[in-house]
């Protein structure tokens, strides 16, 4: 709902993108299709940046000092990942990645796939920070449908998000708010959720939702990076996806440590049911690197976001945590406090308000399972190689024995014919 007051506000489908051309084209396609005529009373609008978060959304696994990507120059995923050795191994851990002269921090969650141990972390912790010029063409205009199709600037809508959002489906094509409303301040039953509301399907009211409370700016929280001497290698980067911002870290610790990890792992990530759509305002729980256990609430309908470096829009949920966020909190898994369902992992958040985007687990986990199958394939290939080596060795041994047998004459306990030996190996 967008308008000067709640009484005069109208249901509005809001297209949000920092690229002026993209959002106007998307809005044009929807309007020309006529699909929104089936829903009288709705408007369409577009804006460059999210007006509702109360602060910028950031990928919280990056640091300003970083220069250059840390991908293996040979193309192989061999980047080492570390943990603080003085702390016990846990299903949820803070991980550290060396990046030039700085250290990246993220939250990682243990997961067992096809009998192998991994930690699931955000992929952006392994990449360089992109400049704003690389990700967007920023302008701050706000445009809503009118007869003249002219654009209107509204400084009140300049609250920033670096993530592009897109509505899940368009619902109307009724033009024209009044001229005085065109310059009005955006209002919603929940003022801080203007964009999330508009980028979700269907008209909905949030006044009874736990998300509709007053926006609170929390004092900043920082995480202290331990000295390198206190870190030990946990594993190596195995696979990643920038579109969905996930990375699998294969655990490569000593056998004793791995056994201990297996005992610790009644991993919630491996056992939790995967949520499809959360109940609006449902309570959630998570564990972050900066704040430990945190609670909050989740918006019931998804949005779609394209992350920096990403090439496609992905389904995300919006959550509001009851505390600030800091570097290292991306990767935190979000669970339903009452149901135990897994909604996904944090891929971006607002430091001051605790708002965050959560990548939908129901789209991520099938890809994780497929990725982990590579280990099974490698094991099978390795097993076949061992069998072939054993067969070659058997043939070589039999050939040598056959030569000895031919020189020395018949023996009572001579070797079996090569053919019978081969048939036995093949069985």
Tab-separated table of C-alpha atoms in Angstrom, residues 15-383:
chain	number	residue	atom	x	y	z
A	15	UNK	CA	9.424	-2.561	-9.223
A	16	UNK	CA	12.764	-1.956	-7.538
A	17	UNK	CA	16.076	-1.933	-9.362
A	18	UNK	CA	19.109	0.318	-9.368
A	19	UNK	CA	19.093	0.056	-13.152
A	20	UNK	CA	16.599	2.596	-14.454
A	21	UNK	CA	16.184	0.853	-17.819
A	22	UNK	CA	15.450	-2.581	-16.364
A	23	UNK	CA	12.770	-1.478	-13.940
A	24	UNK	CA	11.004	0.668	-16.537
A	25	UNK	CA	11.072	-2.148	-19.077
A	26	UNK	CA	9.666	-4.611	-16.540
A	27	UNK	CA	6.880	-2.225	-15.640
A	28	UNK	CA	6.151	-1.540	-19.316
A	29	UNK	CA	5.836	-5.232	-20.133
A	30	UNK	CA	3.378	-5.776	-17.293
A	31	UNK	CA	1.296	-2.753	-18.226
A	32	UNK	CA	1.137	-3.645	-21.918
A	33	UNK	CA	0.149	-7.231	-21.159
A	34	UNK	CA	-3.123	-6.046	-19.613
A	35	UNK	CA	-2.938	-8.673	-16.897
A	36	UNK	CA	-3.392	-6.119	-14.142
A	37	UNK	CA	-6.738	-4.955	-15.516
A	38	UNK	CA	-8.193	-8.001	-13.798
A	39	UNK	CA	-7.460	-6.339	-10.456
A	40	UNK	CA	-9.137	-2.913	-10.297
A	41	UNK	CA	-7.677	-0.442	-7.869
A	42	UNK	CA	-4.064	-1.471	-8.230
A	43	UNK	CA	-1.251	0.767	-9.418
A	44	UNK	CA	2.266	0.085	-10.621
A	45	UNK	CA	5.355	2.045	-9.635
A	46	UNK	CA	9.114	1.823	-9.792
A	47	UNK	CA	11.950	3.112	-7.665
A	48	UNK	CA	15.713	2.793	-7.733
A	49	UNK	CA	16.297	1.726	-4.143
A	50	UNK	CA	14.426	-0.038	-1.397
A	51	UNK	CA	12.592	2.520	0.765
A	52	UNK	CA	11.933	0.212	3.671
A	53	UNK	CA	15.039	-1.298	5.211
A	54	UNK	CA	16.110	1.707	7.264
A	55	UNK	CA	19.708	1.284	6.184
A	56	UNK	CA	21.801	-0.363	3.498
A	57	UNK	CA	21.715	-4.100	2.955
A	58	UNK	CA	25.238	-5.477	2.742
A	59	UNK	CA	26.964	-8.758	2.119
A	60	UNK	CA	28.435	-9.205	5.578
A	61	UNK	CA	31.376	-11.399	4.643
A	62	UNK	CA	33.389	-8.674	2.941
A	63	UNK	CA	35.940	-6.189	4.209
A	64	UNK	CA	37.167	-2.881	2.857
A	65	UNK	CA	40.861	-3.826	2.745
A	66	UNK	CA	40.372	-6.721	0.361
A	67	UNK	CA	41.914	-6.541	-3.089
A	68	UNK	CA	41.568	-9.278	-5.658
A	69	UNK	CA	39.718	-12.579	-5.654
A	70	UNK	CA	41.158	-15.536	-3.810
A	71	UNK	CA	40.096	-18.141	-6.313
A	72	UNK	CA	42.804	-20.655	-7.023
A	73	UNK	CA	44.616	-19.358	-10.147
A	74	UNK	CA	44.610	-22.892	-11.577
A	75	UNK	CA	40.824	-22.917	-11.480
A	76	UNK	CA	40.571	-25.618	-8.817
A	77	UNK	CA	38.639	-25.093	-5.565
A	78	UNK	CA	41.527	-25.432	-3.127
A	79	UNK	CA	41.096	-22.323	-1.010
A	80	UNK	CA	41.789	-23.216	2.642
A	81	UNK	CA	39.220	-22.357	5.309
A	82	UNK	CA	40.157	-21.922	8.970
A	83	UNK	CA	38.532	-21.996	12.398
A	84	UNK	CA	39.599	-20.920	15.874
A	85	UNK	CA	41.431	-23.880	17.350
A	86	UNK	CA	40.794	-22.929	20.993
A	87	UNK	CA	37.047	-23.343	20.499
A	88	UNK	CA	35.349	-26.715	20.280
A	89	UNK	CA	33.957	-27.908	16.991
A	90	UNK	CA	30.277	-27.133	16.616
A	91	UNK	CA	27.614	-27.626	13.948
A	92	UNK	CA	27.577	-23.809	13.619
A	93	UNK	CA	30.987	-22.160	13.546
A	94	UNK	CA	32.713	-18.940	12.645
A	95	UNK	CA	35.087	-19.532	9.748
A	96	UNK	CA	37.976	-17.421	8.491
A	97	UNK	CA	39.322	-17.079	4.969
A	98	UNK	CA	42.580	-15.354	4.093
A	99	UNK	CA	42.205	-12.707	1.461
A	100	UNK	CA	45.321	-10.736	0.660
A	101	UNK	CA	46.352	-8.856	3.775
A	102	UNK	CA	42.940	-9.176	5.406
A	103	UNK	CA	40.758	-11.911	6.840
A	104	UNK	CA	37.217	-12.682	5.784
A	105	UNK	CA	34.737	-13.883	8.394
A	106	UNK	CA	31.486	-15.792	7.910
A	107	UNK	CA	29.115	-18.131	9.703
A	108	UNK	CA	29.149	-21.732	8.463
A	109	UNK	CA	26.857	-24.650	9.268
A	110	UNK	CA	27.847	-28.312	9.193
A	111	UNK	CA	25.964	-30.546	6.805
A	112	UNK	CA	26.339	-34.207	5.927
A	113	UNK	CA	25.874	-35.045	2.241
A	114	UNK	CA	26.210	-38.578	0.891
A	115	UNK	CA	28.169	-39.604	3.966
A	116	UNK	CA	30.662	-36.746	3.737
A	117	UNK	CA	31.078	-33.745	6.012
A	118	UNK	CA	30.851	-30.202	4.695
A	119	UNK	CA	30.275	-26.736	6.056
A	120	UNK	CA	27.821	-24.515	4.198
A	121	UNK	CA	29.019	-20.907	3.970
A	122	UNK	CA	28.252	-17.829	1.828
A	123	UNK	CA	30.228	-17.814	-1.414
A	124	UNK	CA	30.848	-14.054	-1.401
A	125	UNK	CA	33.393	-14.506	1.400
A	126	UNK	CA	35.704	-15.982	-1.265
A	127	UNK	CA	35.389	-13.109	-3.737
A	128	UNK	CA	36.425	-9.498	-4.036
A	129	UNK	CA	34.058	-6.667	-3.238
A	130	UNK	CA	32.531	-5.121	-6.356
A	131	UNK	CA	32.469	-1.365	-6.811
A	132	UNK	CA	29.069	0.283	-7.005
A	133	UNK	CA	29.773	1.157	-10.630
A	134	UNK	CA	30.130	-2.542	-11.379
A	135	UNK	CA	26.766	-3.510	-9.952
A	136	UNK	CA	24.387	-0.677	-10.734
A	137	UNK	CA	23.570	2.596	-12.336
A	138	UNK	CA	22.136	4.430	-9.375
A	139	UNK	CA	19.488	7.102	-9.436
A	140	UNK	CA	17.011	7.978	-6.761
A	141	UNK	CA	13.842	8.797	-8.681
A	142	UNK	CA	10.489	7.404	-7.641
A	143	UNK	CA	7.829	6.998	-10.314
A	144	UNK	CA	4.241	5.886	-9.945
A	145	UNK	CA	1.615	5.517	-12.663
A	146	UNK	CA	0.146	8.727	-14.080
A	147	UNK	CA	-1.422	9.978	-17.304
A	148	UNK	CA	1.718	11.842	-18.297
A	149	UNK	CA	4.111	8.984	-17.478
A	150	UNK	CA	6.463	11.641	-16.098
A	151	UNK	CA	8.885	10.902	-13.293
A	152	UNK	CA	8.768	12.277	-9.783
A	153	UNK	CA	11.586	12.597	-7.305
A	154	UNK	CA	10.977	11.843	-3.661
A	155	UNK	CA	13.871	12.314	-1.272
A	156	UNK	CA	11.963	10.397	1.377
A	157	UNK	CA	12.429	7.239	-0.677
A	158	UNK	CA	16.231	7.402	-0.614
A	159	UNK	CA	16.775	4.680	1.993
A	160	UNK	CA	19.261	2.393	0.351
A	161	UNK	CA	19.602	-1.259	-0.460
A	162	UNK	CA	22.330	-2.589	-2.707
A	163	UNK	CA	20.212	-5.593	-3.623
A	164	UNK	CA	17.895	-5.467	-6.647
A	165	UNK	CA	14.372	-6.762	-5.988
A	166	UNK	CA	11.610	-7.779	-8.323
A	167	UNK	CA	7.939	-8.539	-7.743
A	168	UNK	CA	6.963	-12.206	-7.769
A	169	UNK	CA	3.994	-11.456	-9.969
A	170	UNK	CA	2.318	-8.334	-11.238
A	171	UNK	CA	-1.253	-7.761	-10.156
A	172	UNK	CA	-2.750	-4.633	-11.678
A	173	UNK	CA	-2.635	-1.935	-14.288
A	174	UNK	CA	-4.967	0.715	-12.895
A	175	UNK	CA	-3.221	4.016	-13.490
A	176	UNK	CA	-3.392	7.344	-11.742
A	177	UNK	CA	-2.967	8.387	-8.219
A	178	UNK	CA	-3.883	12.011	-7.612
A	179	UNK	CA	-1.197	14.635	-8.195
A	180	UNK	CA	-0.838	15.412	-4.498
A	181	UNK	CA	-0.310	11.728	-3.773
A	182	UNK	CA	2.374	11.474	-6.428
A	183	UNK	CA	4.664	13.562	-4.245
A	184	UNK	CA	3.556	11.957	-1.001
A	185	UNK	CA	5.581	10.006	1.480
A	186	UNK	CA	5.278	6.250	1.068
A	187	UNK	CA	3.205	4.721	3.840
A	188	UNK	CA	2.362	1.139	4.653
A	189	UNK	CA	0.716	-0.673	7.510
A	190	UNK	CA	4.326	-1.526	8.294
A	191	UNK	CA	6.302	1.521	7.080
A	192	UNK	CA	9.691	-0.171	7.088
A	193	UNK	CA	8.497	-2.953	4.788
A	194	UNK	CA	7.334	-0.949	1.774
A	195	UNK	CA	9.463	-2.780	-0.734
A	196	UNK	CA	8.976	-6.254	0.692
A	197	UNK	CA	5.234	-5.786	0.657
A	198	UNK	CA	5.252	-4.490	-2.881
A	199	UNK	CA	7.549	-7.190	-4.175
A	200	UNK	CA	5.341	-9.978	-2.830
A	201	UNK	CA	2.240	-11.327	-4.564
A	202	UNK	CA	-1.205	-10.202	-3.549
A	203	UNK	CA	-2.623	-7.435	-1.380
A	204	UNK	CA	-1.761	-8.121	2.263
A	205	UNK	CA	-1.923	-6.261	5.553
A	206	UNK	CA	0.906	-6.439	8.046
A	207	UNK	CA	-0.608	-4.588	10.975
A	208	UNK	CA	-0.861	-7.750	13.075
A	209	UNK	CA	2.493	-9.096	11.999
A	210	UNK	CA	5.410	-9.121	14.375
A	211	UNK	CA	7.330	-7.435	11.586
A	212	UNK	CA	5.236	-4.291	11.823
A	213	UNK	CA	6.756	-2.994	15.031
A	214	UNK	CA	8.632	0.276	15.112
A	215	UNK	CA	11.975	0.213	13.403
A	216	UNK	CA	14.778	0.146	15.951
A	217	UNK	CA	18.327	1.203	15.157
A	218	UNK	CA	20.620	-0.953	17.262
A	219	UNK	CA	24.117	0.126	18.291
A	220	UNK	CA	26.786	-1.263	15.962
A	221	UNK	CA	28.288	-4.640	16.705
A	222	UNK	CA	31.712	-5.796	15.590
A	223	UNK	CA	33.443	-9.138	15.533
A	224	UNK	CA	37.085	-9.425	16.578
A	225	UNK	CA	39.319	-11.438	14.279
A	226	UNK	CA	41.683	-13.716	16.227
A	227	UNK	CA	45.413	-13.809	15.404
A	228	UNK	CA	46.428	-16.226	12.678
A	229	UNK	CA	48.505	-18.258	15.134
A	230	UNK	CA	45.280	-19.333	16.865
A	231	UNK	CA	43.656	-20.638	13.676
A	232	UNK	CA	43.734	-24.153	12.237
A	233	UNK	CA	42.587	-25.391	8.860
A	234	UNK	CA	39.066	-26.786	8.852
A	235	UNK	CA	38.800	-27.677	5.184
A	236	UNK	CA	38.956	-26.425	1.614
A	237	UNK	CA	36.509	-24.806	-0.739
A	238	UNK	CA	34.815	-27.629	-2.651
A	239	UNK	CA	32.113	-25.946	-4.743
A	240	UNK	CA	30.149	-22.700	-4.870
A	241	UNK	CA	27.293	-20.816	-6.544
A	242	UNK	CA	27.355	-17.017	-6.755
A	243	UNK	CA	23.706	-16.718	-7.839
A	244	UNK	CA	22.507	-18.355	-4.614
A	245	UNK	CA	25.529	-17.268	-2.563
A	246	UNK	CA	26.498	-20.657	-1.166
A	247	UNK	CA	29.797	-22.470	-0.859
A	248	UNK	CA	30.547	-25.998	0.312
A	249	UNK	CA	33.666	-26.359	2.433
A	250	UNK	CA	34.901	-29.946	2.472
A	251	UNK	CA	36.203	-30.935	5.917
A	252	UNK	CA	39.819	-32.107	5.600
A	253	UNK	CA	40.884	-32.355	9.231
A	254	UNK	CA	42.802	-35.201	10.864
A	255	UNK	CA	40.881	-38.484	11.378
A	256	UNK	CA	40.628	-37.964	15.150
A	257	UNK	CA	39.165	-34.499	14.707
A	258	UNK	CA	36.766	-35.747	12.044
A	259	UNK	CA	35.522	-38.489	14.359
A	260	UNK	CA	34.917	-35.879	17.051
A	261	UNK	CA	33.046	-33.775	14.531
A	262	UNK	CA	30.849	-36.733	13.568
A	263	UNK	CA	29.943	-37.185	17.227
A	264	UNK	CA	29.054	-33.524	17.562
A	265	UNK	CA	26.991	-33.494	14.426
A	266	UNK	CA	23.409	-33.956	15.244
A	267	UNK	CA	23.442	-31.247	12.608
A	268	UNK	CA	20.184	-29.274	12.425
A	269	UNK	CA	21.017	-28.420	8.836
A	270	UNK	CA	21.108	-32.092	7.832
A	271	UNK	CA	17.961	-33.129	9.692
A	272	UNK	CA	15.635	-30.115	9.528
A	273	UNK	CA	12.600	-30.158	7.228
A	274	UNK	CA	12.843	-27.596	4.438
A	275	UNK	CA	10.269	-24.808	4.543
A	276	UNK	CA	8.303	-23.908	1.427
A	277	UNK	CA	6.452	-20.768	2.531
A	278	UNK	CA	6.634	-19.502	6.104
A	279	UNK	CA	3.672	-18.265	8.062
A	280	UNK	CA	3.645	-14.482	8.041
A	281	UNK	CA	5.208	-13.127	11.206
A	282	UNK	CA	6.439	-16.550	12.334
A	283	UNK	CA	9.197	-16.477	14.928
A	284	UNK	CA	12.633	-17.544	13.766
A	285	UNK	CA	15.882	-18.439	15.482
A	286	UNK	CA	19.468	-18.363	14.284
A	287	UNK	CA	23.070	-18.346	15.469
A	288	UNK	CA	25.340	-15.592	14.172
A	289	UNK	CA	29.061	-15.012	14.460
A	290	UNK	CA	28.618	-11.594	16.069
A	291	UNK	CA	25.651	-12.109	18.369
A	292	UNK	CA	25.381	-15.819	19.032
A	293	UNK	CA	21.783	-16.994	19.284
A	294	UNK	CA	19.275	-14.467	17.945
A	295	UNK	CA	15.535	-14.495	17.391
A	296	UNK	CA	13.262	-12.560	15.078
A	297	UNK	CA	10.355	-12.862	12.680
A	298	UNK	CA	9.908	-13.583	8.986
A	299	UNK	CA	7.692	-12.196	6.251
A	300	UNK	CA	5.363	-14.839	4.849
A	301	UNK	CA	5.817	-14.285	1.129
A	302	UNK	CA	9.101	-14.352	-0.779
A	303	UNK	CA	10.796	-11.633	-2.766
A	304	UNK	CA	13.290	-12.062	-5.581
A	305	UNK	CA	16.788	-10.616	-5.449
A	306	UNK	CA	19.830	-10.631	-7.686
A	307	UNK	CA	23.028	-10.530	-5.666
A	308	UNK	CA	26.293	-8.873	-6.695
A	309	UNK	CA	28.073	-11.136	-9.224
A	310	UNK	CA	24.806	-13.011	-9.707
A	311	UNK	CA	23.244	-13.390	-13.138
A	312	UNK	CA	19.704	-14.348	-12.166
A	313	UNK	CA	17.047	-13.438	-9.616
A	314	UNK	CA	16.637	-15.876	-6.744
A	315	UNK	CA	13.883	-16.447	-4.202
A	316	UNK	CA	14.649	-14.896	-0.824
A	317	UNK	CA	12.740	-14.369	2.415
A	318	UNK	CA	12.857	-11.176	4.449
A	319	UNK	CA	13.546	-11.517	8.171
A	320	UNK	CA	13.820	-9.018	11.001
A	321	UNK	CA	16.172	-10.111	13.763
A	322	UNK	CA	15.982	-8.657	17.250
A	323	UNK	CA	19.452	-7.170	17.180
A	324	UNK	CA	22.108	-5.664	14.923
A	325	UNK	CA	24.159	-7.561	12.367
A	326	UNK	CA	27.875	-7.349	11.660
A	327	UNK	CA	30.616	-8.722	9.442
A	328	UNK	CA	30.624	-12.495	9.687
A	329	UNK	CA	26.863	-12.940	10.098
A	330	UNK	CA	26.167	-13.947	6.508
A	331	UNK	CA	25.777	-17.701	6.263
A	332	UNK	CA	23.717	-17.936	9.459
A	333	UNK	CA	20.946	-20.513	9.060
A	334	UNK	CA	17.395	-19.348	9.797
A	335	UNK	CA	15.053	-21.882	11.443
A	336	UNK	CA	11.427	-21.687	12.497
A	337	UNK	CA	11.435	-21.277	16.282
A	338	UNK	CA	8.277	-23.368	16.668
A	339	UNK	CA	8.470	-25.757	13.711
A	340	UNK	CA	12.212	-26.347	13.356
A	341	UNK	CA	11.888	-25.834	9.598
A	342	UNK	CA	14.895	-24.494	7.734
A	343	UNK	CA	14.146	-21.361	5.729
A	344	UNK	CA	17.653	-20.760	4.390
A	345	UNK	CA	20.837	-18.823	5.116
A	346	UNK	CA	21.472	-15.085	5.387
A	347	UNK	CA	23.023	-13.589	2.252
A	348	UNK	CA	22.723	-9.872	3.089
A	349	UNK	CA	21.693	-7.777	6.049
A	350	UNK	CA	21.358	-4.322	7.551
A	351	UNK	CA	23.833	-3.662	10.351
A	352	UNK	CA	21.675	-1.211	12.291
A	353	UNK	CA	18.153	-2.651	12.039
A	354	UNK	CA	18.680	-6.416	11.837
A	355	UNK	CA	16.782	-6.829	8.565
A	356	UNK	CA	18.179	-9.529	6.304
A	357	UNK	CA	17.602	-11.454	3.104
A	358	UNK	CA	17.556	-15.244	3.458
A	359	UNK	CA	18.248	-17.437	0.413
A	360	UNK	CA	15.450	-20.024	0.163
A	361	UNK	CA	16.786	-23.437	1.213
A	362	UNK	CA	14.270	-25.299	-0.941
A	363	UNK	CA	16.123	-24.132	-4.041
A	364	UNK	CA	19.628	-24.464	-2.612
A	365	UNK	CA	19.613	-27.961	-1.136
A	366	UNK	CA	18.956	-29.908	-4.355
A	367	UNK	CA	22.045	-28.228	-5.815
A	368	UNK	CA	24.089	-29.038	-2.722
A	369	UNK	CA	23.204	-32.709	-2.993
A	370	UNK	CA	24.058	-32.738	-6.684
A	371	UNK	CA	27.369	-31.021	-6.007
A	372	UNK	CA	28.329	-33.518	-3.294
A	373	UNK	CA	27.728	-36.380	-5.730
A	374	UNK	CA	31.026	-35.397	-7.314
A	375	UNK	CA	32.797	-37.022	-4.381
A	376	UNK	CA	30.842	-40.232	-4.934
A	377	UNK	CA	31.759	-40.153	-8.611
A	378	UNK	CA	35.424	-39.611	-7.762
A	379	UNK	CA	35.326	-42.497	-5.289
A	380	UNK	CA	33.776	-44.783	-7.885
A	381	UNK	CA	36.367	-43.788	-10.467
A	382	UNK	CA	39.129	-44.290	-7.923
A	383	UNK	CA	37.728	-47.717	-7.048
